[in-house]
Coordinates of C-alpha atoms and ligand atoms in Angstrom, one line a residue:
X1 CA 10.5 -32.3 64.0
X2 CA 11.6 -29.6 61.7
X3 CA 8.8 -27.1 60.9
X4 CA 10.2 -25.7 57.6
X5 CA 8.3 -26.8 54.6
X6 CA 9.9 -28.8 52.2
X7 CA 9.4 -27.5 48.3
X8 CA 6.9 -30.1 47.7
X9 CA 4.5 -29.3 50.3
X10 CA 4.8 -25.2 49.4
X11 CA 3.7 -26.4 45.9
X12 CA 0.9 -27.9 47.3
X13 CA -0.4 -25.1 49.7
X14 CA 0.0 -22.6 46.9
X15 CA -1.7 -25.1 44.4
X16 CA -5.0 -25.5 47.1
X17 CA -4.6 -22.3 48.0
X18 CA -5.0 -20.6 44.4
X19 CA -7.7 -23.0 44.0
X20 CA -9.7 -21.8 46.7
X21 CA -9.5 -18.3 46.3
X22 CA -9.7 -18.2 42.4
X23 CA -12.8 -21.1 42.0
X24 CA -14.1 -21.8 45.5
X25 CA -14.8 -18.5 47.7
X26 CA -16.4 -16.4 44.5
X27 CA -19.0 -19.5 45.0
X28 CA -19.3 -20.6 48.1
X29 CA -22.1 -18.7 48.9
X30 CA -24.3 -19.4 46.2
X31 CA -23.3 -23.4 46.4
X32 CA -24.5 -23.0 50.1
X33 CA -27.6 -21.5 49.6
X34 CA -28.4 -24.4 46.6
X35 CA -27.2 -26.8 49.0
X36 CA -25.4 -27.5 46.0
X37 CA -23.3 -31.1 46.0
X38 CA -19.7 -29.7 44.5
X39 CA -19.4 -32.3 41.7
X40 CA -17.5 -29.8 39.1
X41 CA -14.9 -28.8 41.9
X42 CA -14.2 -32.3 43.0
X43 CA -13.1 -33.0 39.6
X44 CA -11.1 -30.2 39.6
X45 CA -9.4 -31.3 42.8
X46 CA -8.8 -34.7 41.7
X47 CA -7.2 -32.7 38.5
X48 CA -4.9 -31.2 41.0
X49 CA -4.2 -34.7 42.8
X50 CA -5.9 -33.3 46.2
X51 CA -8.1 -36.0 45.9
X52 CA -5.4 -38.5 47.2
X53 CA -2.8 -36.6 48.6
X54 CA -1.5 -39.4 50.6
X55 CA -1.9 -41.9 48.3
X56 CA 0.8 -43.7 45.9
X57 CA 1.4 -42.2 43.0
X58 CA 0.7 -46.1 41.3
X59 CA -2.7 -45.6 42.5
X60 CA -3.1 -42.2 41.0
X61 CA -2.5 -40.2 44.1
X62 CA 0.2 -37.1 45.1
X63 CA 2.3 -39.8 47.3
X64 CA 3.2 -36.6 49.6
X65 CA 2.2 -36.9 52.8
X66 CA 0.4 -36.1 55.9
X67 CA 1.3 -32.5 56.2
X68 CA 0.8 -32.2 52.4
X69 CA -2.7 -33.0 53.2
X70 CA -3.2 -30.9 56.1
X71 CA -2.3 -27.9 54.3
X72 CA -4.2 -28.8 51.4
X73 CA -7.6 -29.1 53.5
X74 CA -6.5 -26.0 55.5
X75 CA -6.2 -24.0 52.3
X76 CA -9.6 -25.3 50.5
X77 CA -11.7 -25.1 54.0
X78 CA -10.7 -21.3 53.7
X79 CA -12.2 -21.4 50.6
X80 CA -15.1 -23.5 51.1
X81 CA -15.3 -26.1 54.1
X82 CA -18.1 -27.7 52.7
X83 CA -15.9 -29.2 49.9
X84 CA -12.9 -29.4 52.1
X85 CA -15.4 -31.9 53.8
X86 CA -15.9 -33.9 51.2
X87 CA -12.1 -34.2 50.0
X88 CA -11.1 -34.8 53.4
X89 CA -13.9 -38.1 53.9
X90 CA -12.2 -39.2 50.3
X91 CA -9.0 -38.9 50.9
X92 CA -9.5 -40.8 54.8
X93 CA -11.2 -43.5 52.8
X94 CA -8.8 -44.0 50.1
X95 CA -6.2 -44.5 52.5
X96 CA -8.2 -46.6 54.6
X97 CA -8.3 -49.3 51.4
X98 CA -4.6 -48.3 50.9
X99 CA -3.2 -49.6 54.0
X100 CA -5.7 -52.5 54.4
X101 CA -6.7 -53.6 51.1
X102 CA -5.6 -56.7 49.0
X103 CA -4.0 -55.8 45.8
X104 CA -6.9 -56.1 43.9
X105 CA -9.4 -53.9 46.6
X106 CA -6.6 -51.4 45.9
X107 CA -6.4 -51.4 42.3
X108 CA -10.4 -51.8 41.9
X109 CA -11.0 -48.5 43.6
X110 CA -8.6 -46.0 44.9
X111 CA -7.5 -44.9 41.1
X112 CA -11.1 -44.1 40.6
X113 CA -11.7 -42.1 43.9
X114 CA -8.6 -40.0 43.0
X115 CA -9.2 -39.6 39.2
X116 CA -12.6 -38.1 40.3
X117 CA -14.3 -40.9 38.0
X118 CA -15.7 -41.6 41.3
X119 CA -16.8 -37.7 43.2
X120 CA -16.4 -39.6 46.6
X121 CA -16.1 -42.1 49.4
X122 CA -18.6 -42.5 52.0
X123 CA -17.1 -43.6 55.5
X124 CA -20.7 -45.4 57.0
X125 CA -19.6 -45.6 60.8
X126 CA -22.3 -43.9 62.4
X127 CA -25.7 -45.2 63.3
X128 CA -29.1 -43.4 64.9
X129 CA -28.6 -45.1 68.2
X130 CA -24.5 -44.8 67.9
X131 CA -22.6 -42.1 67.2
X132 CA -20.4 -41.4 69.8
X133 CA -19.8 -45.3 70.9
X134 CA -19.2 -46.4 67.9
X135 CA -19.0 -49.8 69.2
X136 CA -22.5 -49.8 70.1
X137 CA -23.7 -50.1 66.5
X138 CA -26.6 -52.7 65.2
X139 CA -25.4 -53.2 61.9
X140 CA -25.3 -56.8 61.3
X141 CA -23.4 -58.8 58.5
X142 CA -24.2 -62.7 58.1
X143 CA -22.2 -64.9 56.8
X144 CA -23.5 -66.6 53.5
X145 CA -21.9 -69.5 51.5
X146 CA -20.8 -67.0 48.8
X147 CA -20.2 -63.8 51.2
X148 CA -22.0 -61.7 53.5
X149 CA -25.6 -60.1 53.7
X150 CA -25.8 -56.9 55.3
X151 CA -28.4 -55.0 57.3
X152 CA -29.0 -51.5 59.2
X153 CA -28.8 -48.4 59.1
X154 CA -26.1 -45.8 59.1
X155 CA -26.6 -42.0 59.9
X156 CA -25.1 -38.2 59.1
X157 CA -22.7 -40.3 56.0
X158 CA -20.9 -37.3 54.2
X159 CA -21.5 -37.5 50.2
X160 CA -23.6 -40.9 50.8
X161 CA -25.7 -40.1 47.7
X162 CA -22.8 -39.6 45.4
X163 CA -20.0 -41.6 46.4
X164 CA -18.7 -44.5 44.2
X165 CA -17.9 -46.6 47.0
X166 CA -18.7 -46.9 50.9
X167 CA -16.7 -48.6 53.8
X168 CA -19.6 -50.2 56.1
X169 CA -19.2 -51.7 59.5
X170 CA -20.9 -54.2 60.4
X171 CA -21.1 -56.6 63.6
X172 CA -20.0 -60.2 61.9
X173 CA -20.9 -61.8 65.5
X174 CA -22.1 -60.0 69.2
X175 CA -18.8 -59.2 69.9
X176 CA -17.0 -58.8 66.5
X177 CA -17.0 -55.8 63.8
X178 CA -15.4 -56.2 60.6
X179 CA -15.8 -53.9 57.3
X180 CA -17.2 -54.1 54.3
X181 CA -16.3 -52.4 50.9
X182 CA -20.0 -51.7 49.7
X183 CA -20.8 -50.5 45.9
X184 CA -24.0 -48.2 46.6
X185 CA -26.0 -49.5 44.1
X186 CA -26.3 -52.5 45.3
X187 CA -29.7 -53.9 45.5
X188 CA -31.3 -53.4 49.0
X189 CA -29.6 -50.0 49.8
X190 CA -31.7 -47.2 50.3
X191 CA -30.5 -43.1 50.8
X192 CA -32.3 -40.8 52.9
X193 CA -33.3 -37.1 52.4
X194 CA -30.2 -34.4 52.5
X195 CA -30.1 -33.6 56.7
X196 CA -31.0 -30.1 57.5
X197 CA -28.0 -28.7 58.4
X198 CA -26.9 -25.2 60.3
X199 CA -23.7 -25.0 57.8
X200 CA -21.8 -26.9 55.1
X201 CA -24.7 -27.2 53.1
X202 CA -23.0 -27.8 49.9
X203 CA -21.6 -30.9 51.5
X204 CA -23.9 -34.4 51.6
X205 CA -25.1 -35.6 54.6
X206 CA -27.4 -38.5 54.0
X207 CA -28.8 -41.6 56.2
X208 CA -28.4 -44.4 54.1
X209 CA -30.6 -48.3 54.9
X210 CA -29.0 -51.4 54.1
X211 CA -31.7 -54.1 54.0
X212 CA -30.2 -57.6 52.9
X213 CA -27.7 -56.1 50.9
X214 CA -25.2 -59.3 49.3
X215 CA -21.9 -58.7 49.0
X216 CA -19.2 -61.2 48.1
X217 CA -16.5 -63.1 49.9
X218 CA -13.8 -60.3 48.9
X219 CA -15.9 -57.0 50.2
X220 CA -14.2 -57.6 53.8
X221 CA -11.8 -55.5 54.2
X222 CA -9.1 -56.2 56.4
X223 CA -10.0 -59.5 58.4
X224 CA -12.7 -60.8 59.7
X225 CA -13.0 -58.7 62.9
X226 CA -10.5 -56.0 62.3
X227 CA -13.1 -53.5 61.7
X228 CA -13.2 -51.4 65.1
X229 CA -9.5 -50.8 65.4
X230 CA -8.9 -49.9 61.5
X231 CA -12.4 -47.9 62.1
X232 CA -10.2 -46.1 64.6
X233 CA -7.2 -45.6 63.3
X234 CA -8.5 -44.2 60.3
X235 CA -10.6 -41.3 62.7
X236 CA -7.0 -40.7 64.3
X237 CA -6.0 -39.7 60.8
X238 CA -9.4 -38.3 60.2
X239 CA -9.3 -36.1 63.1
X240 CA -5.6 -34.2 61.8
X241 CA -8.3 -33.4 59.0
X242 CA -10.5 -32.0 60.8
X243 CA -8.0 -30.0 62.5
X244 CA -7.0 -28.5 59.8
X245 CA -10.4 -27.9 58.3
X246 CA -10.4 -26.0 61.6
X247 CA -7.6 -23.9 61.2
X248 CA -8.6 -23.0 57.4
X249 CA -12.2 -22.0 58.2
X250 CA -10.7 -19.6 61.0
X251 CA -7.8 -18.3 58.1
X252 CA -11.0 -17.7 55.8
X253 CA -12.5 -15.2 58.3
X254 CA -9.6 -13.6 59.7
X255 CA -8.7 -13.3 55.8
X256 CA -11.8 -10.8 55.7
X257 CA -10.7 -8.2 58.3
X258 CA -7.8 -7.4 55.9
X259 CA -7.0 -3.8 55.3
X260 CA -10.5 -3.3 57.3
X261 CA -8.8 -0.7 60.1
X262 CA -12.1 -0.2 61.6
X263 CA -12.0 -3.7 62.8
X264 CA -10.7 -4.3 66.3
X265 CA -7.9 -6.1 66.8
X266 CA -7.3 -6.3 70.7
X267 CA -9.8 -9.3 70.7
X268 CA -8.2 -11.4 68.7
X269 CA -4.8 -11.4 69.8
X270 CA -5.1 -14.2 72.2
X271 CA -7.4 -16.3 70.1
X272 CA -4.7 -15.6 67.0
X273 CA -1.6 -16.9 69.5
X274 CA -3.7 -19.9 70.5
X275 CA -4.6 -20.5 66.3
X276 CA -0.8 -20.7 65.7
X277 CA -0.7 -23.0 68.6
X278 CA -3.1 -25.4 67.0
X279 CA -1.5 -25.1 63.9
X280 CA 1.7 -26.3 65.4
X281 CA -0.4 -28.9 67.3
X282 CA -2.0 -30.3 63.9
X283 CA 1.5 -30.2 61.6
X284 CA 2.9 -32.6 64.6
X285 CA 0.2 -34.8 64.4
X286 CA 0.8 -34.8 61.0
X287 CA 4.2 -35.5 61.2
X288 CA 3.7 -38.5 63.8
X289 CA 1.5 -39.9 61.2
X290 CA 3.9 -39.8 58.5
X291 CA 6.9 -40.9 60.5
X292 CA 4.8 -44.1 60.2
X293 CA 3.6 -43.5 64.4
X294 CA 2.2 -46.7 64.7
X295 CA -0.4 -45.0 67.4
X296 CA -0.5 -41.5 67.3
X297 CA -4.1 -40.6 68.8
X298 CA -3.3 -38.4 71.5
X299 CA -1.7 -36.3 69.4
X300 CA -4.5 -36.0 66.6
X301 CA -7.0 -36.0 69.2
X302 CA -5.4 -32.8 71.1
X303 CA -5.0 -31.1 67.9
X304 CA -8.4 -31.3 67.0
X305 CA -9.7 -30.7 70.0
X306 CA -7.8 -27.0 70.3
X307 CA -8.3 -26.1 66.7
X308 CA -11.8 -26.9 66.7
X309 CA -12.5 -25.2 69.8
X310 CA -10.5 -22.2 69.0
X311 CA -11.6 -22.3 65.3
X312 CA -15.6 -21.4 66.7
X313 CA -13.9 -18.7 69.0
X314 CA -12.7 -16.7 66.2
X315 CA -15.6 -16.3 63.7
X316 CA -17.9 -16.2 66.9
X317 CA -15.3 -13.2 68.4
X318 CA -15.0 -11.6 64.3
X319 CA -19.3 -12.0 64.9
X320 CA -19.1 -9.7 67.6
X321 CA -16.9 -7.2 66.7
X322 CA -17.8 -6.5 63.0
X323 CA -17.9 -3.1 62.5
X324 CA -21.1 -1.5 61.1
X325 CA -21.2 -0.4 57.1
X326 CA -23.1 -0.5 54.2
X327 CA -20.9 -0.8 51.5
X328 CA -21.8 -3.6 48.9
X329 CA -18.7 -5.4 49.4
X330 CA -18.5 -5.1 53.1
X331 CA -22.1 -6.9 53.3
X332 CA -20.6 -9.4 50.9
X333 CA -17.9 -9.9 53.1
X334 CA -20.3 -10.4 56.4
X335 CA -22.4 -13.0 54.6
X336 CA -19.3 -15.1 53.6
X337 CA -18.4 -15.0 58.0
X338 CA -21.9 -15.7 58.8
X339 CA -21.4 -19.2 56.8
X340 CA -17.8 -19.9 58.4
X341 CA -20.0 -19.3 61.8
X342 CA -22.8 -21.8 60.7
X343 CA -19.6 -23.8 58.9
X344 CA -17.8 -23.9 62.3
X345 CA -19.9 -25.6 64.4
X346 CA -19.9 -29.3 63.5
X347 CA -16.0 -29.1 63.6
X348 CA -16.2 -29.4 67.3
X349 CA -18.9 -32.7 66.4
X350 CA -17.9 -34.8 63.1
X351 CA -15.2 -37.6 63.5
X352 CA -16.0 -37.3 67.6
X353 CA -17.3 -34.9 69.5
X354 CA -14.8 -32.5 71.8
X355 CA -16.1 -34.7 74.5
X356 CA -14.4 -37.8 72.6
X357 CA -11.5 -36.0 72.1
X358 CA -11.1 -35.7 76.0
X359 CA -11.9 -39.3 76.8
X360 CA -9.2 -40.5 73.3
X361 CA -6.8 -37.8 75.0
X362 CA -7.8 -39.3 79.0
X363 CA -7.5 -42.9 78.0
X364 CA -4.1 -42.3 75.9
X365 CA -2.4 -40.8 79.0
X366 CA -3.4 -43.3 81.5
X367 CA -2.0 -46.2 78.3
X368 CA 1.1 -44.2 77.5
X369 CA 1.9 -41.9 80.7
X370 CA 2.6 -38.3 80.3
X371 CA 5.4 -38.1 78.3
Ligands
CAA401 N1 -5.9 -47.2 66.9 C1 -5.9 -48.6 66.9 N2 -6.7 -49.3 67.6 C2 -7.5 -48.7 68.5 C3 -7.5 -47.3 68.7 C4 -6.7 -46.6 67.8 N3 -6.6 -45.2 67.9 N4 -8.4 -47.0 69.6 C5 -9.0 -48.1 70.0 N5 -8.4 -49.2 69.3 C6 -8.7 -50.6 69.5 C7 -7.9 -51.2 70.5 O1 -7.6 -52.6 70.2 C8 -8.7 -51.1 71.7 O2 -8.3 -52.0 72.7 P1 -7.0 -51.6 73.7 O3 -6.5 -50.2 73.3 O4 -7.5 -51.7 75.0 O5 -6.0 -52.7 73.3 C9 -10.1 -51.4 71.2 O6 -10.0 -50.8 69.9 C10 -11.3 -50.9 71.9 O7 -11.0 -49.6 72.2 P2 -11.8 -48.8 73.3 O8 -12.0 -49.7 74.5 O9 -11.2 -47.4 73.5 O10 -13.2 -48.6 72.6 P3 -14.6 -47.9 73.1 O11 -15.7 -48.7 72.6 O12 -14.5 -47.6 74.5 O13 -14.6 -46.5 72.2 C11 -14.2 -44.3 71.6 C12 -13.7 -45.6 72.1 C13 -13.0 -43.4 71.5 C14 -15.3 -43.6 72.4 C15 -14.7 -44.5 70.1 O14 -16.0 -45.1 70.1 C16 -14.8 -43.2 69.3 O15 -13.8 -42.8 68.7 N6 -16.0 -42.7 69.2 C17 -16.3 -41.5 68.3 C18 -16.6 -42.0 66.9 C19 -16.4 -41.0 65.9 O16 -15.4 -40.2 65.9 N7 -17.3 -41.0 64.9 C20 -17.1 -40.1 63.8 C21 -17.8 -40.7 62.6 S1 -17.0 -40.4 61.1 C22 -17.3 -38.8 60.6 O17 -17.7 -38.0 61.4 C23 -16.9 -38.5 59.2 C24 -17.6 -37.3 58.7 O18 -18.7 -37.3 58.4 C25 -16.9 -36.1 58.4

């Protein structure tokens, strides 16, 4: 693995990160306070191409790869990782149709969820009585002459209110998921109230009911049954984004102790080393997955795991050791680390808990052996 950027990828980096400090930190704090849904600086992103960064450029994406992408949600998550959020739950959808789509699933919505005519993908996993065994889920789709009728209810789906499409699993018998490409005005679906959340408020966290909601023969996506393994090879991916959302919310707040000599640097030093270390940890995950690693979950796992851990270290440790003042700007400065704190914490939560990550990283070892 060679850890030199290519040309390509520093032109992305610089791209998201000039986008982040010049449009998305002079607002984050406002567009958290109006729990805000981003809708202006999605479109902007899917100007840029960050909307499908690993998508083909036929279908309107960058076509440039997984550590394109992680750098890309590193750099916006410094600048806001409630829209970081958002782009990351697009872009994992996107490529979920990508890879498992038929032609015409490809071409009917992946150019529209990285043109931004679409603001978002919803990825409807989750359910109140399943979050952490996915598996568990009561979601039910039954089979019709004509297609499929679906009923249940998902919980926590990012951007469920806005997005254009959502991928829905569903059990297609006791023992069998599959998953279903849902438009979310269909007749029958309902959207709860925005959660109240400690952080990423600008980001949409909705539960969303399905009740008899017909969808046609050609909404399954993949086969018949292929839902839980593409459900989890998707999170594998999902989970490099996560890691780097990590390792850009902690780059945002170490970003404000800058020329600040008053600040204490002892206290960081380890939890800096062990950032770089998740940052190496994340670009290899990335790399496995765009070597074409048929099963790289260890790898994505253990990389979220550490960065999202040592993410809530730093702005907890920057918490502590902010140094007292009452300049305007230094105040300014505090309130924009306060929301990385509240912003942290559901890194170590969305797309499985830390506790997942150990059993994924557990199970993997005992499959594959050490090595
Ligand atoms: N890739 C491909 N196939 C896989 C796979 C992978 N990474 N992991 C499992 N499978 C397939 C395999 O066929 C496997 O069988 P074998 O490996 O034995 O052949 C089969 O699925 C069943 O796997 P498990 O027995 O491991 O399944 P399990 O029911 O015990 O669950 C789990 C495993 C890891 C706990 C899983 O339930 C899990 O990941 N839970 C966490 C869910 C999660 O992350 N949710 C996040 C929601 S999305 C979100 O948060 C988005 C957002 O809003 C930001």
């Amino acid at each position: 693995m060679d850890l030199s950027l290519t040309r390509e990828q520093q032109r992305i980096r610089e791209l998201a990160r000039e986008f982040a400090r010049t449009t998305l930190r002079p607002n984050a704090l406002r567009c958290d306070e109006d729990a805000e849904f981003p809708l202006t600086s999605l479109r902007q992103l899917a100007d840029l191409g960050l909307m499908g960064v690993n998508i083909a450029s036929e279908l309107g994406g960058l076509d440039a790869g997984v550590i394109a992408y992680s750098l890309a949600i590193t750099e916006i998550s410094a600048g806001d990782p409630a829209v970081a959020v958002t782009m990351a739950v697009n872009n994992m959808v996107s490529e979920v149709i990508q890879e498992f789509g038929t032609t015409s699933q490809k071409e009917a919505f992946i150019p529209r969820m990285t043109s931004g005519e679409f603001s978002s993908g919803s990825f409807c996993l989750s359910e109140p009585g399943s979050g952490s065994d996915a598996a568990g889920m009561r979601t039910r789709a039954e089979k019709t002459t004509d297609g499929w009728v679906i009923t249940g209810t998902k919980a926590w789906i990012t951007s469920g209110e806005f997005a254009g499409v959502f991928l829905v699993w569903a059990k297609t018998a006791d023992d069998e998921i599959s998953l279903f490409l849902v438009d979310p005005t269909a007749e029958g679906i309902s959207v709860g109230p925005p959660e109240e959340k400690m952080g990423q408020h600008a980001s949409n966290t909705v539960a969303l009911s399905f009740d008899g909601v017909r969808v046609a023969e050609d909404a399954l996506l993949g086969t018949r049954g292929q839902g839980f393994p593409i459900a989890m090879m998707a999170l594998d991916g999902g989970r490099i984004g996560i890691a780097s959302q990590s390792l850009g919310i902690a780059d945002g707040a170490l970003a404000l102790t800058k020329d600040r000599p008053e600040f204490p640097t002892a206290p960081l030093l380890p939890l800096r080393a062990r950032l770089e270390a998740a940052r190496t940890m994340t670009w290899r995950a990335a790399w496995l997955k765009e070597q074409g690693e048929p099963r790289f979950s260890r790898e994505a796992s253990m990389a979220k795991l550490t960065a999202s851990e040592v993410c809530n270290e730093i702005v907890s440790t920057l918490l502590t050791h902010w140094p007292a003042s009452s300049e305007l700007a230094h105040e300014q400065d505090l309130a924009l680390l306060l929301k990385f704190v509240r912003d942290a914490r559901v890194t170590r939560i969305y797309e499985g808990t830390s506790e997942i990550q150990r059993v994924v990283i557990a199970r993997d070892l005992i499959r594959r052996g050490a090595s």
